[in-house]
Coordinates of N, CA and C in Angstrom, one line a residue:
X1 N 60.9 70.7 -23.5 CA 62.0 71.5 -22.9 C 61.8 73.0 -23.3
X2 N 61.9 73.9 -22.3 CA 61.6 75.3 -22.5 C 62.9 76.0 -22.0
X3 N 63.4 76.9 -22.9 CA 64.6 77.7 -22.6 C 64.3 79.1 -22.7
X4 N 64.6 79.9 -21.7 CA 64.4 81.3 -21.8 C 65.5 82.0 -21.0
X5 N 66.4 82.7 -21.7 CA 67.5 83.5 -21.1 C 68.2 82.7 -20.1
X6 N 68.7 81.6 -20.4 CA 69.5 80.7 -19.5 C 70.9 80.8 -19.8
X7 N 71.8 80.7 -18.8 CA 73.2 80.8 -19.0 C 73.7 79.7 -19.9
X8 N 74.8 79.9 -20.6 CA 75.3 78.9 -21.5 C 75.6 77.5 -20.9
X9 N 76.1 77.5 -19.7 CA 76.4 76.2 -19.0 C 75.1 75.4 -18.8
X10 N 74.0 76.1 -18.4 CA 72.8 75.3 -18.1 C 72.1 74.9 -19.4
X11 N 72.4 75.6 -20.5 CA 71.7 75.1 -21.7 C 72.1 73.7 -22.1
X12 N 73.3 73.2 -21.6 CA 73.7 71.9 -21.9 C 73.1 70.9 -20.9
X13 N 72.3 71.3 -19.9 CA 71.8 70.4 -18.9 C 71.0 69.2 -19.5
X14 N 70.1 69.4 -20.4 CA 69.3 68.2 -20.9 C 70.3 67.2 -21.6
X15 N 71.3 67.7 -22.3 CA 72.2 66.7 -22.9 C 73.0 66.0 -21.9
X16 N 73.5 66.7 -20.8 CA 74.2 66.0 -19.8 C 73.4 65.0 -19.1
X17 N 72.1 65.3 -18.8 CA 71.2 64.3 -18.2 C 71.1 63.1 -19.1
X18 N 70.9 63.3 -20.4 CA 70.7 62.2 -21.3 C 71.9 61.3 -21.3
X19 N 73.1 61.9 -21.2 CA 74.3 61.1 -21.2 C 74.3 60.1 -20.0
X20 N 73.8 60.5 -18.9 CA 73.8 59.7 -17.7 C 72.7 58.6 -17.8
X21 N 71.7 58.8 -18.7 CA 70.6 57.8 -18.8 C 69.6 57.9 -17.6
X22 N 69.6 59.0 -16.9 CA 68.7 59.1 -15.7 C 67.3 59.3 -16.1
X23 N 66.4 58.7 -15.4 CA 65.0 58.9 -15.6 C 64.6 60.3 -15.0
X24 N 65.2 60.7 -14.0 CA 65.0 62.0 -13.4 C 65.6 63.1 -14.3
X25 N 64.9 64.2 -14.5 CA 65.4 65.3 -15.3 C 64.8 65.3 -16.7
X26 N 63.8 64.4 -16.9 CA 63.1 64.3 -18.2 C 61.6 64.3 -17.9
X27 N 60.9 65.3 -18.5 CA 61.4 66.4 -19.3 C 62.0 67.5 -18.3
X28 N 62.8 68.4 -18.9 CA 63.4 69.4 -18.1 C 62.9 70.8 -18.6
X29 N 62.5 71.7 -17.7 CA 62.1 73.0 -18.0 C 63.1 74.0 -17.4
X30 N 63.7 74.8 -18.3 CA 64.7 75.8 -17.9 C 64.1 77.1 -17.9
X31 N 64.1 77.8 -16.7 CA 63.4 79.1 -16.6 C 64.4 80.2 -16.2
X32 N 64.2 81.3 -16.8 CA 65.0 82.5 -16.4 C 64.7 82.9 -15.0
X33 N 63.5 82.9 -14.6 CA 63.1 83.4 -13.3 C 61.7 82.7 -12.9
X34 N 61.6 82.4 -11.6 CA 60.3 81.9 -11.1 C 60.3 82.2 -9.6
X35 N 59.1 82.4 -9.0 CA 59.1 82.6 -7.6 C 59.7 81.4 -6.8
X36 N 59.4 80.1 -7.3 CA 59.9 79.0 -6.6 C 59.8 77.8 -7.5
X37 N 60.9 77.0 -7.7 CA 60.9 75.8 -8.6 C 60.0 74.8 -7.9
X38 N 60.0 74.7 -6.6 CA 59.1 73.8 -5.9 C 57.6 74.0 -6.2
X39 N 57.3 75.3 -6.2 CA 55.9 75.7 -6.6 C 55.6 75.3 -8.0
X40 N 56.5 75.6 -8.9 CA 56.3 75.2 -10.3 C 56.0 73.7 -10.4
X41 N 56.8 72.9 -9.7 CA 56.6 71.4 -9.7 C 55.3 71.0 -9.1
X42 N 54.9 71.6 -8.0 CA 53.6 71.2 -7.4 C 52.4 71.6 -8.2
X43 N 52.5 72.7 -8.8 CA 51.4 73.1 -9.7 C 51.3 72.2 -10.9
X44 N 52.5 71.8 -11.5 CA 52.5 71.0 -12.7 C 52.0 69.5 -12.3
X45 N 52.3 69.1 -11.1 CA 51.9 67.8 -10.6 C 50.4 67.7 -10.6
X46 N 49.7 68.7 -10.2 CA 48.3 68.7 -10.2 C 47.7 68.6 -11.6
X47 N 48.5 69.1 -12.6 CA 48.1 69.1 -14.0 C 48.5 67.8 -14.7
X48 N 49.1 66.8 -14.0 CA 49.5 65.6 -14.6 C 50.9 65.4 -15.1
X49 N 51.8 66.3 -14.7 CA 53.2 66.2 -15.1 C 53.8 64.9 -14.8
X50 N 54.5 64.3 -15.6 CA 55.1 62.9 -15.4 C 56.2 62.9 -14.3
X51 N 56.4 61.8 -13.7 CA 57.5 61.6 -12.8 C 58.8 61.8 -13.5
X52 N 59.7 62.5 -12.8 CA 61.0 62.8 -13.4 C 61.1 64.3 -13.9
X53 N 59.9 64.9 -14.1 CA 59.9 66.3 -14.6 C 60.7 67.2 -13.6
X54 N 61.5 68.0 -14.2 CA 62.4 68.9 -13.5 C 62.4 70.3 -13.9
X55 N 62.4 71.2 -12.9 CA 62.4 72.6 -13.2 C 63.7 73.2 -12.7
X56 N 64.4 74.0 -13.6 CA 65.7 74.6 -13.2 C 65.5 76.1 -13.5
X57 N 66.0 76.9 -12.5 CA 65.8 78.3 -12.7 C 67.1 79.1 -12.5
X58 N 67.3 80.1 -13.3 CA 68.4 81.0 -13.0 C 68.2 81.9 -11.8
X59 N 67.0 82.1 -11.5 CA 66.7 83.0 -10.4 C 65.3 82.6 -9.7
X60 N 65.3 82.6 -8.4 CA 64.1 82.4 -7.7 C 63.8 83.7 -6.9
X61 N 62.6 84.2 -7.0 CA 62.2 85.4 -6.3 C 61.6 85.2 -4.9
X62 N 61.2 83.9 -4.7 CA 60.6 83.6 -3.4 C 61.1 82.2 -3.0
X63 N 62.4 81.9 -3.2 CA 63.0 80.6 -2.8 C 62.9 80.4 -1.3
X64 N 62.8 79.2 -0.9 CA 62.7 79.0 0.5 C 63.4 77.7 0.9
X65 N 63.8 77.6 2.1 CA 64.5 76.4 2.7 C 63.6 75.8 3.8
X66 N 64.3 75.0 4.6 CA 63.6 74.4 5.8 C 63.0 75.5 6.7
X67 N 61.8 75.2 7.2 CA 61.1 76.1 8.2 C 60.8 77.4 7.5
X68 N 60.7 77.5 6.2 CA 60.3 78.7 5.5 C 61.4 79.7 5.4
X69 N 62.6 79.4 5.7 CA 63.7 80.3 5.6 C 64.0 80.7 4.1
X70 N 64.4 82.0 3.9 CA 64.7 82.4 2.6 C 66.0 81.8 2.1
X71 N 66.0 81.5 0.7 CA 67.2 81.0 0.1 C 67.7 82.1 -0.8
X72 N 68.8 82.7 -0.5 CA 69.4 83.9 -1.3 C 70.2 83.3 -2.4
X73 N 69.9 83.8 -3.6 CA 70.7 83.3 -4.8 C 70.8 84.3 -5.9
X74 N 71.9 85.0 -6.1 CA 72.0 85.9 -7.2 C 71.8 85.2 -8.6
X75 N 71.2 86.0 -9.5 CA 70.9 85.4 -10.8 C 72.2 84.8 -11.5
X76 N 72.1 83.6 -12.1 CA 73.1 83.1 -12.9 C 74.3 82.5 -12.1
X77 N 74.3 82.5 -10.8 CA 75.4 82.0 -10.1 C 75.3 80.6 -9.5
X78 N 74.1 80.2 -9.3 CA 73.9 78.9 -8.5 C 73.0 78.0 -9.3
X79 N 72.8 76.8 -8.7 CA 71.9 75.8 -9.3 C 70.7 75.6 -8.4
X80 N 69.6 75.9 -9.0 CA 68.3 75.9 -8.3 C 67.3 75.0 -9.1
X81 N 66.9 73.9 -8.5 CA 66.1 73.0 -9.3 C 65.1 72.2 -8.4
X82 N 64.0 71.7 -9.0 CA 63.1 70.8 -8.3 C 62.7 69.7 -9.2
X83 N 62.6 68.5 -8.7 CA 62.3 67.3 -9.4 C 61.0 66.7 -8.8
X84 N 60.1 66.4 -9.7 CA 58.8 65.7 -9.3 C 59.0 64.2 -9.4
X85 N 58.7 63.5 -8.3 CA 58.8 62.0 -8.3 C 57.5 61.5 -7.8
X86 N 56.9 60.7 -8.7 CA 55.6 60.1 -8.3 C 55.9 58.7 -7.6
X87 N 55.8 58.7 -6.3 CA 55.9 57.5 -5.6 C 54.7 57.4 -4.6
X88 N 54.3 56.2 -4.3 CA 53.3 55.9 -3.3 C 53.9 55.3 -2.1
X89 N 53.8 56.0 -1.0 CA 54.4 55.5 0.2 C 53.8 56.2 1.4
X90 N 54.0 55.6 2.6 CA 53.4 56.3 3.8 C 54.3 57.5 4.2
X91 N 53.7 58.5 4.9 CA 54.4 59.7 5.2 C 55.7 59.4 6.0
X92 N 55.8 58.3 6.6 CA 57.1 58.0 7.4 C 58.3 57.8 6.5
X93 N 58.1 57.7 5.2 CA 59.2 57.6 4.3 C 59.7 58.9 3.8
X94 N 59.1 60.0 4.2 CA 59.5 61.3 3.8 C 60.9 61.7 4.4
X95 N 61.2 61.5 5.7 CA 62.5 61.8 6.2 C 63.6 61.1 5.4
X96 N 63.5 59.8 5.2 CA 64.5 59.1 4.4 C 64.7 59.6 3.0
X97 N 63.6 60.0 2.4 CA 63.7 60.6 1.0 C 64.5 61.9 1.1
X98 N 64.2 62.7 2.1 CA 64.9 64.0 2.2 C 66.4 63.7 2.4
X99 N 66.7 62.7 3.2 CA 68.1 62.4 3.5 C 68.9 61.8 2.3
X100 N 68.2 60.9 1.5 CA 68.8 60.4 0.3 C 69.0 61.5 -0.7
X101 N 68.1 62.4 -0.8 CA 68.3 63.5 -1.7 C 69.5 64.4 -1.3
X102 N 69.6 64.6 0.0 CA 70.8 65.3 0.5 C 72.1 64.6 0.2
X103 N 72.0 63.2 0.3 CA 73.2 62.4 0.1 C 73.6 62.5 -1.4
X104 N 72.6 62.5 -2.3 CA 72.9 62.7 -3.7 C 73.5 64.0 -4.0
X105 N 73.0 65.0 -3.4 CA 73.6 66.4 -3.6 C 75.0 66.4 -3.0
X106 N 75.2 65.9 -1.8 CA 76.5 65.8 -1.2 C 77.5 65.1 -2.2
X107 N 77.1 64.0 -2.7 CA 78.0 63.3 -3.6 C 78.3 64.0 -4.9
X108 N 77.3 64.8 -5.4 CA 77.5 65.6 -6.6 C 78.5 66.7 -6.4
X109 N 78.4 67.3 -5.2 CA 79.3 68.4 -4.8 C 80.7 67.9 -4.7
X110 N 80.8 66.7 -4.0 CA 82.1 66.1 -3.8 C 82.8 65.7 -5.2
X111 N 82.0 65.3 -6.2 CA 82.6 65.1 -7.5 C 83.1 66.4 -8.1
X112 N 82.4 67.4 -7.9 CA 82.8 68.7 -8.5 C 84.0 69.3 -7.7
X113 N 84.1 69.0 -6.4 CA 85.2 69.5 -5.6 C 85.9 68.4 -4.9
X114 N 86.6 67.6 -5.6 CA 87.2 66.4 -4.9 C 88.2 66.7 -3.8
X115 N 88.7 67.9 -3.8 CA 89.7 68.3 -2.7 C 89.0 68.6 -1.4
X116 N 87.7 68.8 -1.5 CA 87.0 69.3 -0.3 C 86.4 68.2 0.5
X117 N 86.2 68.4 1.8 CA 85.6 67.4 2.7 C 84.1 67.8 2.8
X118 N 83.3 67.2 2.0 CA 81.8 67.5 1.9 C 81.0 66.6 2.8
X119 N 80.2 67.2 3.6 CA 79.5 66.4 4.6 C 78.0 66.7 4.6
X120 N 77.2 65.8 5.1 CA 75.7 66.0 5.2 C 75.3 66.2 6.6
X121 N 74.7 67.4 6.8 CA 74.2 67.7 8.2 C 72.7 67.4 8.2
X122 N 72.3 66.5 9.1 CA 70.9 66.2 9.3 C 70.1 67.5 9.6
X123 N 68.9 67.7 9.0 CA 68.3 66.8 8.1 C 68.5 67.1 6.6
X124 N 69.0 68.3 6.2 CA 68.9 68.6 4.8 C 70.0 69.6 4.3
X125 N 71.1 69.8 5.1 CA 72.2 70.7 4.6 C 73.4 70.0 4.2
X126 N 74.1 70.5 3.2 CA 75.4 70.0 2.7 C 76.4 71.0 3.1
X127 N 77.5 70.6 3.8 CA 78.5 71.5 4.3 C 79.9 71.2 3.8
X128 N 80.7 72.2 3.7 CA 82.1 72.1 3.5 C 82.8 72.9 4.5
X129 N 83.6 72.3 5.3 CA 84.3 73.0 6.4 C 83.3 73.7 7.3
X130 N 82.2 73.1 7.6 CA 81.2 73.7 8.5 C 80.3 74.8 7.8
X131 N 80.6 75.1 6.6 CA 79.8 76.1 5.9 C 78.8 75.5 4.9
X132 N 77.7 76.1 4.8 CA 76.6 75.5 3.9 C 76.9 75.8 2.5
X133 N 76.9 74.7 1.7 CA 77.1 74.8 0.2 C 75.8 74.5 -0.5
X134 N 74.9 73.7 0.1 CA 73.6 73.3 -0.5 C 72.6 72.9 0.5
X135 N 71.3 73.0 0.1 CA 70.2 72.6 0.9 C 69.2 71.9 0.1
X136 N 68.3 71.1 0.8 CA 67.3 70.3 0.2 C 66.0 70.6 0.9
X137 N 64.9 70.7 0.1 CA 63.6 70.9 0.7 C 62.6 69.9 0.0
X138 N 62.1 68.9 0.7 CA 61.2 67.9 0.2 C 59.8 68.3 0.6
X139 N 58.8 68.3 -0.3 CA 57.4 68.6 0.0 C 56.6 67.5 -0.6
X140 N 55.6 67.0 0.1 CA 54.8 65.9 -0.3 C 53.5 66.3 -0.9
X141 N 53.0 65.6 -1.9 CA 51.6 65.7 -2.4 C 50.9 64.4 -1.9
X142 N 49.9 64.6 -1.1 CA 49.2 63.5 -0.5 C 47.8 63.3 -0.9
X143 N 47.3 62.1 -0.7 CA 45.9 61.7 -0.9 C 45.5 60.8 0.2
X144 N 44.7 61.4 1.1 CA 44.4 60.7 2.3 C 45.6 60.5 3.2
X145 N 45.9 59.3 3.6 CA 47.1 59.1 4.5 C 48.3 58.6 3.7
X146 N 48.2 58.7 2.4 CA 49.3 58.2 1.5 C 50.0 59.4 0.8
X147 N 51.3 59.2 0.6 CA 52.0 60.2 -0.3 C 51.9 59.7 -1.7
X148 N 51.4 60.5 -2.6 CA 51.3 60.2 -4.0 C 52.5 60.7 -4.9
X149 N 53.1 61.7 -4.4 CA 54.3 62.2 -5.1 C 55.1 63.1 -4.2
X150 N 56.3 63.3 -4.5 CA 57.2 64.2 -3.7 C 57.8 65.2 -4.7
X151 N 58.0 66.4 -4.2 CA 58.8 67.4 -4.9 C 60.1 67.6 -4.1
X152 N 61.2 67.4 -4.8 CA 62.5 67.5 -4.1 C 63.2 68.8 -4.7
X153 N 63.3 69.8 -3.8 CA 63.9 71.1 -4.2 C 65.3 71.2 -3.7
X154 N 66.2 71.6 -4.6 CA 67.6 71.7 -4.2 C 68.2 73.1 -4.6
X155 N 69.0 73.6 -3.7 CA 69.7 74.8 -4.0 C 71.2 74.6 -3.7
X156 N 72.1 74.8 -4.7 CA 73.5 74.6 -4.6 C 74.2 75.8 -4.9
X157 N 75.1 76.3 -4.0 CA 75.9 77.5 -4.3 C 77.0 77.0 -5.2
X158 N 77.1 77.5 -6.4 CA 78.1 77.0 -7.4 C 79.1 78.1 -7.7
X159 N 78.7 79.2 -8.3 CA 79.7 80.2 -8.7 C 79.9 81.3 -7.7
X160 N 79.1 81.5 -6.8 CA 79.1 82.6 -5.9 C 80.5 82.7 -5.1
X161 N 81.1 83.9 -5.1 CA 82.3 84.1 -4.4 C 82.2 85.2 -3.3
X162 N 81.1 85.9 -3.3 CA 80.8 87.0 -2.3 C 79.4 86.8 -1.8
X163 N 79.3 86.6 -0.5 CA 78.0 86.4 0.1 C 77.6 87.6 0.9
X164 N 76.3 87.9 1.2 CA 75.9 89.0 2.0 C 76.6 88.8 3.4
X165 N 76.8 90.0 4.1 CA 77.5 90.0 5.4 C 76.8 89.0 6.4
X166 N 75.5 89.0 6.4 CA 74.8 88.2 7.4 C 75.0 86.7 7.3
X167 N 75.4 86.2 6.1 CA 75.6 84.8 5.9 C 77.0 84.4 5.5
X168 N 77.9 85.4 5.3 CA 79.2 85.2 4.8 C 80.0 84.2 5.6
X169 N 79.9 84.2 6.9 CA 80.6 83.2 7.7 C 80.0 81.8 7.8
X170 N 78.8 81.7 7.2 CA 78.1 80.4 7.3 C 77.9 79.8 5.9
X171 N 78.3 80.4 4.8 CA 78.0 79.9 3.5 C 79.3 79.8 2.7
X172 N 79.3 78.9 1.7 CA 80.4 78.7 0.8 C 79.8 78.3 -0.5
X173 N 80.7 78.0 -1.5 CA 80.3 77.6 -2.8 C 81.3 76.6 -3.4
X174 N 80.8 75.9 -4.5 CA 81.8 75.0 -5.1 C 83.0 75.7 -5.7
X175 N 82.7 76.9 -6.2 CA 83.8 77.7 -6.8 C 84.9 78.0 -5.7
X176 N 84.5 78.2 -4.5 CA 85.4 78.6 -3.4 C 86.2 77.4 -2.9
X177 N 85.7 76.2 -3.2 CA 86.4 75.0 -2.6 C 87.0 74.1 -3.6
X178 N 86.8 74.4 -4.9 CA 87.3 73.5 -6.0 C 88.4 74.2 -6.8
X179 N 89.4 73.5 -7.2 CA 90.4 74.0 -8.1 C 90.0 74.2 -9.5
X180 N 89.0 73.5 -9.9 CA 88.5 73.6 -11.3 C 87.2 74.4 -11.4
X181 N 87.0 75.2 -12.4 CA 85.7 75.9 -12.5 C 84.6 74.9 -12.6
X182 N 83.6 75.1 -11.7 CA 82.4 74.2 -11.8 C 81.5 74.4 -12.9
X183 N 80.8 73.4 -13.4 CA 79.9 73.4 -14.5 C 78.5 73.0 -13.9
X184 N 77.6 74.0 -13.9 CA 76.3 73.7 -13.3 C 75.5 72.5 -14.0
X185 N 75.6 72.4 -15.3 CA 75.0 71.3 -16.0 C 75.5 69.9 -15.5
X186 N 76.8 69.9 -15.3 CA 77.4 68.6 -14.8 C 77.0 68.3 -13.4
X187 N 77.0 69.3 -12.6 CA 76.6 69.1 -11.2 C 75.1 68.6 -11.1
X188 N 74.3 69.3 -11.9 CA 72.8 68.9 -12.0 C 72.7 67.4 -12.5
X189 N 73.4 67.1 -13.5 CA 73.3 65.7 -14.1 C 73.8 64.7 -13.1
X190 N 74.9 65.0 -12.4 CA 75.4 64.1 -11.4 C 74.4 63.9 -10.2
X191 N 73.8 65.0 -9.8 CA 72.9 64.9 -8.6 C 71.6 64.1 -9.0
X192 N 71.1 64.3 -10.2 CA 69.9 63.6 -10.6 C 70.2 62.1 -10.8
X193 N 71.4 61.8 -11.4 CA 71.7 60.4 -11.6 C 71.9 59.7 -10.3
X194 N 72.6 60.3 -9.3 CA 72.8 59.7 -8.0 C 71.5 59.5 -7.3
X195 N 70.6 60.5 -7.4 CA 69.3 60.4 -6.7 C 68.5 59.3 -7.4
X196 N 68.5 59.2 -8.7 CA 67.8 58.2 -9.4 C 68.2 56.8 -9.0
X197 N 69.5 56.6 -8.7 CA 70.1 55.3 -8.3 C 69.5 54.9 -7.0
X198 N 69.3 55.8 -6.0 CA 69.1 55.4 -4.6 C 67.6 55.6 -4.2
X199 N 66.9 56.4 -4.9 CA 65.6 56.9 -4.3 C 64.6 55.7 -4.1
X200 N 64.4 54.9 -5.1 CA 63.4 53.9 -4.9 C 63.8 52.8 -3.9
X201 N 65.1 52.6 -3.7 CA 65.6 51.7 -2.7 C 65.1 52.2 -1.3
X202 N 65.2 53.5 -1.1 CA 64.9 54.1 0.2 C 63.4 54.1 0.3
X203 N 62.6 54.4 -0.7 CA 61.1 54.4 -0.6 C 60.7 53.0 -0.2
X204 N 61.3 52.0 -0.8 CA 60.8 50.6 -0.5 C 61.4 50.0 0.8
X205 N 62.6 50.4 1.2 CA 63.3 49.7 2.3 C 63.9 50.6 3.3
X206 N 63.7 51.9 3.2 CA 64.3 52.8 4.2 C 65.8 53.0 3.9
X207 N 66.5 53.5 4.9 CA 67.9 53.9 4.7 C 68.9 52.8 5.0
X208 N 68.5 51.6 5.3 CA 69.4 50.5 5.8 C 70.5 50.2 4.9
X209 N 70.2 50.1 3.5 CA 71.3 49.8 2.6 C 72.3 50.9 2.4
X210 N 71.9 52.1 2.8 CA 72.8 53.3 2.6 C 73.5 53.8 3.9
X211 N 73.3 53.0 4.9 CA 73.8 53.5 6.2 C 75.3 53.7 6.2
X212 N 76.1 52.9 5.5 CA 77.5 53.1 5.5 C 77.9 54.4 4.9
X213 N 77.3 54.7 3.8 CA 77.5 56.0 3.1 C 77.0 57.2 4.0
X214 N 75.9 57.0 4.6 CA 75.3 58.1 5.4 C 76.2 58.3 6.6
X215 N 76.7 57.3 7.2 CA 77.6 57.4 8.4 C 78.9 58.1 8.0
X216 N 79.4 57.8 6.9 CA 80.7 58.4 6.4 C 80.6 59.9 6.2
X217 N 79.3 60.3 5.8 CA 79.1 61.7 5.4 C 78.5 62.5 6.5
X218 N 78.2 61.9 7.7 CA 77.5 62.5 8.8 C 78.3 63.6 9.4
X219 N 77.8 64.9 9.3 CA 78.5 66.0 9.8 C 78.3 66.2 11.3
X220 N 77.2 65.6 11.9 CA 76.9 65.8 13.3 C 77.4 64.7 14.2
X221 N 77.8 63.6 13.7 CA 78.1 62.5 14.6 C 79.3 62.9 15.6
X222 N 79.0 62.7 16.9 CA 80.0 63.0 17.9 C 80.0 64.4 18.4
X223 N 79.0 65.2 17.8 CA 78.9 66.6 18.2 C 77.7 66.8 19.2
X224 N 77.9 67.8 20.0 CA 76.8 68.2 20.9 C 75.7 68.9 20.2
X225 N 74.5 68.5 20.3 CA 73.4 69.2 19.5 C 72.3 69.5 20.4
X226 N 71.5 70.5 20.0 CA 70.3 70.9 20.7 C 69.1 70.8 19.8
X227 N 68.0 70.3 20.3 CA 66.8 70.1 19.5 C 66.0 71.5 19.5
X228 N 65.0 71.5 18.6 CA 64.1 72.7 18.6 C 63.4 72.9 19.9
X229 N 63.2 71.9 20.7 CA 62.5 72.0 22.0 C 63.4 72.2 23.1
X230 N 64.8 72.3 22.8 CA 65.7 72.7 23.9 C 66.5 71.5 24.5
X231 N 66.1 70.3 24.1 CA 66.8 69.1 24.6 C 68.2 69.0 24.0
X232 N 69.2 68.6 24.8 CA 70.6 68.5 24.3 C 71.1 67.0 24.4
X233 N 72.0 66.7 23.6 CA 72.6 65.4 23.6 C 73.8 65.3 22.6
X234 N 74.4 64.1 22.5 CA 75.5 63.9 21.6 C 74.9 63.2 20.4
X235 N 75.1 63.7 19.2 CA 74.7 63.1 18.0 C 75.4 61.8 17.8
X236 N 74.6 60.7 17.5 CA 75.1 59.4 17.4 C 74.7 58.7 16.1
X237 N 74.4 59.5 15.1 CA 74.1 58.9 13.8 C 72.6 59.1 13.4
X238 N 72.2 58.4 12.4 CA 70.9 58.5 11.9 C 70.3 57.0 11.7
X239 N 69.0 56.8 12.2 CA 68.5 55.5 12.1 C 67.9 55.2 10.7
X240 N 67.3 54.0 10.5 CA 66.9 53.6 9.2 C 65.6 54.4 8.7
X241 N 65.0 55.0 9.7 CA 63.8 55.9 9.4 C 64.1 57.3 9.2
X242 N 65.4 57.7 9.2 CA 65.8 59.0 9.0 C 65.8 59.9 10.2
X243 N 65.7 59.3 11.4 CA 65.7 60.1 12.7 C 67.1 60.3 13.2
X244 N 67.4 61.4 13.8 CA 68.7 61.7 14.4 C 68.7 61.0 15.7
X245 N 69.8 60.2 15.9 CA 70.0 59.5 17.2 C 70.9 60.4 18.1

């Protein structure tokens, strides 16, 4: 475990993870600043880092989301982490992995903000009242046609109360939707424990066993949506392979 200028709440993260008994989150590397926790994880994976290794940063200088979008996060306000999971599976399992990671984050946010209606927007956003509170980015490490490991990157808005003007209408935080002050170490431990519980089920069998929970949290069901190619339709749920219906 490495600690360098970390906020006092995050210093408790290894102990919180240990309390849950989660395999994910061990070992944990706490960083004051890094370009990207996902890049930290991918580089370490090539050097033999074990499954479950997790990198948590107070600040990312080159954080990114889906399709390379920038993830804005002031120092010390939010929860930014990546976990390395060594699994062997076909690439078709990557969408379900991303969705189950999003579901774990959704559930962790809901625990921290029980008064809020927390939903999962396919494929990787967590919303409260239509505003983004968290996002997930899954990147694969492959060998030939097989996935050998995945890096699951997560960004959760925790303490932020003021957002830049260009995203203020589209973003929120746990602090803004919860009556109790959030604790980043607790949110992290909850997210890792929930992901640990469901991940290998999805790798082996797809989303079938989680469909009821996915359907209950689906932010798009019944809404008119448009694809990146311009096709339009009514969202009707998510199939067992992680595809939007």
